[in-house]
Amino acid sequence: MIVSVSAALLLAVVVIVLLRQRAVGIGSALACTAFGFFLASTGITPAVEAFLAALARLATLV
C-alpha cells in the first residue's frame, strides 16, 4: 500500500510538472488519468502492481 501511495504521489507530481511546462495538454493528462482508472478495474491490475513492486525493490538496491 505504501508503494502505491508513493507511486501515485510521484506520478501526480510528474503530471503537474508536465502540465506547467506545457509538455502535455490538459486533454492528454485527463485521458491518461481516465486510462489509469479503467486499468485499475481490469484483470491486469495484479500484474501491474507486481511490476511496480519489483521496480520499487530494484530501486532500493541501486
mmCIF file with all atom_site columns, C-alpha atoms in Angstrom:
data_model
loop_
_atom_site.group_PDB
_atom_site.id
_atom_site.type_symbol
_atom_site.label_atom_id
_atom_site.label_alt_id
_atom_site.label_comp_id
_atom_site.label_asym_id
_atom_site.label_entity_id
_atom_site.label_seq_id
_atom_site.pdbx_PDB_ins_code
_atom_site.Cartn_x
_atom_site.Cartn_y
_atom_site.Cartn_z
_atom_site.occupancy
_atom_site.B_iso_or_equiv
_atom_site.pdbx_formal_charge
_atom_site.auth_seq_id
_atom_site.auth_comp_id
_atom_site.auth_asym_id
_atom_site.auth_atom_id
_atom_site.pdbx_PDB_model_num
ATOM 1  C CA . MET A 1 1  ? 0.000   0.000  0.000   1.00 0.00 ? 1  MET A CA 1
ATOM 2  C CA . ILE A 1 2  ? 2.816   2.428  0.849   1.00 0.00 ? 2  ILE A CA 1
ATOM 3  C CA . VAL A 1 3  ? 4.411   1.809  -2.548  1.00 0.00 ? 3  VAL A CA 1
ATOM 4  C CA . SER A 1 4  ? 1.169   2.553  -4.389  1.00 0.00 ? 4  SER A CA 1
ATOM 5  C CA . VAL A 1 5  ? 0.602   5.784  -2.445  1.00 0.00 ? 5  VAL A CA 1
ATOM 6  C CA . SER A 1 6  ? 4.173   6.875  -3.111  1.00 0.00 ? 6  SER A CA 1
ATOM 7  C CA . ALA A 1 7  ? 3.848   5.961  -6.789  1.00 0.00 ? 7  ALA A CA 1
ATOM 8  C CA . ALA A 1 8  ? 0.567   7.863  -7.042  1.00 0.00 ? 8  ALA A CA 1
ATOM 9  C CA . LEU A 1 9  ? 2.131   10.919 -5.442  1.00 0.00 ? 9  LEU A CA 1
ATOM 10 C CA . LEU A 1 10 ? 5.182   10.726 -7.705  1.00 0.00 ? 10 LEU A CA 1
ATOM 11 C CA . LEU A 1 11 ? 3.035   10.371 -10.823 1.00 0.00 ? 11 LEU A CA 1
ATOM 12 C CA . ALA A 1 12 ? 0.855   13.281 -9.709  1.00 0.00 ? 12 ALA A CA 1
ATOM 13 C CA . VAL A 1 13 ? 3.956   15.453 -9.375  1.00 0.00 ? 13 VAL A CA 1
ATOM 14 C CA . VAL A 1 14 ? 5.151   14.361 -12.830 1.00 0.00 ? 14 VAL A CA 1
ATOM 15 C CA . VAL A 1 15 ? 1.778   15.245 -14.373 1.00 0.00 ? 15 VAL A CA 1
ATOM 16 C CA . ILE A 1 16 ? 1.754   18.641 -12.662 1.00 0.00 ? 16 ILE A CA 1
ATOM 17 C CA . VAL A 1 17 ? 5.282   19.419 -13.873 1.00 0.00 ? 17 VAL A CA 1
ATOM 18 C CA . LEU A 1 18 ? 4.414   18.366 -17.426 1.00 0.00 ? 18 LEU A CA 1
ATOM 19 C CA . LEU A 1 19 ? 1.280   20.500 -17.374 1.00 0.00 ? 19 LEU A CA 1
ATOM 20 C CA . ARG A 1 20 ? 3.159   23.529 -16.052 1.00 0.00 ? 20 ARG A CA 1
ATOM 21 C CA . GLN A 1 21 ? 5.873   23.155 -18.712 1.00 0.00 ? 21 GLN A CA 1
ATOM 22 C CA . ARG A 1 22 ? 3.171   22.760 -21.359 1.00 0.00 ? 22 ARG A CA 1
ATOM 23 C CA . ALA A 1 23 ? 4.795   19.483 -22.416 1.00 0.00 ? 23 ALA A CA 1
ATOM 24 C CA . VAL A 1 24 ? 1.382   17.838 -22.237 1.00 0.00 ? 24 VAL A CA 1
ATOM 25 C CA . GLY A 1 25 ? -2.073  19.309 -22.572 1.00 0.00 ? 25 GLY A CA 1
ATOM 26 C CA . ILE A 1 26 ? -4.986  19.099 -20.190 1.00 0.00 ? 26 ILE A CA 1
ATOM 27 C CA . GLY A 1 27 ? -6.783  16.675 -22.526 1.00 0.00 ? 27 GLY A CA 1
ATOM 28 C CA . SER A 1 28 ? -3.836  14.291 -22.600 1.00 0.00 ? 28 SER A CA 1
ATOM 29 C CA . ALA A 1 29 ? -3.469  14.394 -18.832 1.00 0.00 ? 29 ALA A CA 1
ATOM 30 C CA . LEU A 1 30 ? -7.170  13.671 -18.354 1.00 0.00 ? 30 LEU A CA 1
ATOM 31 C CA . ALA A 1 31 ? -7.029  10.825 -20.873 1.00 0.00 ? 31 ALA A CA 1
ATOM 32 C CA . CYS A 1 32 ? -4.078  9.264  -19.046 1.00 0.00 ? 32 CYS A CA 1
ATOM 33 C CA . THR A 1 33 ? -5.891  9.630  -15.725 1.00 0.00 ? 33 THR A CA 1
ATOM 34 C CA . ALA A 1 34 ? -9.031  8.003  -17.121 1.00 0.00 ? 34 ALA A CA 1
ATOM 35 C CA . PHE A 1 35 ? -6.919  5.203  -18.605 1.00 0.00 ? 35 PHE A CA 1
ATOM 36 C CA . GLY A 1 36 ? -5.391  4.605  -15.174 1.00 0.00 ? 36 GLY A CA 1
ATOM 37 C CA . PHE A 1 37 ? -8.798  4.326  -13.541 1.00 0.00 ? 37 PHE A CA 1
ATOM 38 C CA . PHE A 1 38 ? -10.032 1.912  -16.194 1.00 0.00 ? 38 PHE A CA 1
ATOM 39 C CA . LEU A 1 39 ? -6.815  -0.119 -15.995 1.00 0.00 ? 39 LEU A CA 1
ATOM 40 C CA . ALA A 1 40 ? -7.239  -0.402 -12.230 1.00 0.00 ? 40 ALA A CA 1
ATOM 41 C CA . SER A 1 41 ? -10.606 -2.088 -12.693 1.00 0.00 ? 41 SER A CA 1
ATOM 42 C CA . THR A 1 42 ? -9.375  -4.784 -15.101 1.00 0.00 ? 42 THR A CA 1
ATOM 43 C CA . GLY A 1 43 ? -7.806  -8.178 -14.541 1.00 0.00 ? 43 GLY A CA 1
ATOM 44 C CA . ILE A 1 44 ? -4.331  -6.856 -15.333 1.00 0.00 ? 44 ILE A CA 1
ATOM 45 C CA . THR A 1 45 ? -4.204  -4.952 -12.024 1.00 0.00 ? 45 THR A CA 1
ATOM 46 C CA . PRO A 1 46 ? -2.246  -7.660 -10.121 1.00 0.00 ? 46 PRO A CA 1
ATOM 47 C CA . ALA A 1 47 ? 0.370   -7.816 -12.874 1.00 0.00 ? 47 ALA A CA 1
ATOM 48 C CA . VAL A 1 48 ? 0.804   -4.031 -12.885 1.00 0.00 ? 48 VAL A CA 1
ATOM 49 C CA . GLU A 1 49 ? 1.073   -3.960 -9.083  1.00 0.00 ? 49 GLU A CA 1
ATOM 50 C CA . ALA A 1 50 ? 3.649   -6.776 -9.144  1.00 0.00 ? 50 ALA A CA 1
ATOM 51 C CA . PHE A 1 51 ? 5.673   -4.931 -11.796 1.00 0.00 ? 51 PHE A CA 1
ATOM 52 C CA . LEU A 1 52 ? 5.634   -1.684 -9.804  1.00 0.00 ? 52 LEU A CA 1
ATOM 53 C CA . ALA A 1 53 ? 6.591   -3.532 -6.611  1.00 0.00 ? 53 ALA A CA 1
ATOM 54 C CA . ALA A 1 54 ? 9.513   -5.162 -8.442  1.00 0.00 ? 54 ALA A CA 1
ATOM 55 C CA . LEU A 1 55 ? 10.636  -1.751 -9.696  1.00 0.00 ? 55 LEU A CA 1
ATOM 56 C CA . ALA A 1 56 ? 10.443  -0.378 -6.152  1.00 0.00 ? 56 ALA A CA 1
ATOM 57 C CA . ARG A 1 57 ? 12.555  -3.277 -4.840  1.00 0.00 ? 57 ARG A CA 1
ATOM 58 C CA . LEU A 1 58 ? 15.046  -2.721 -7.665  1.00 0.00 ? 58 LEU A CA 1
ATOM 59 C CA . ALA A 1 59 ? 15.256  0.978  -6.837  1.00 0.00 ? 59 ALA A CA 1
ATOM 60 C CA . THR A 1 60 ? 16.129  0.192  -3.222  1.00 0.00 ? 60 THR A CA 1
ATOM 61 C CA . LEU A 1 61 ? 19.040  -1.978 -4.384  1.00 0.00 ? 61 LEU A CA 1
ATOM 62 C CA . VAL A 1 62 ? 20.585  0.741  -6.536  1.00 0.00 ? 62 VAL A CA 1
#
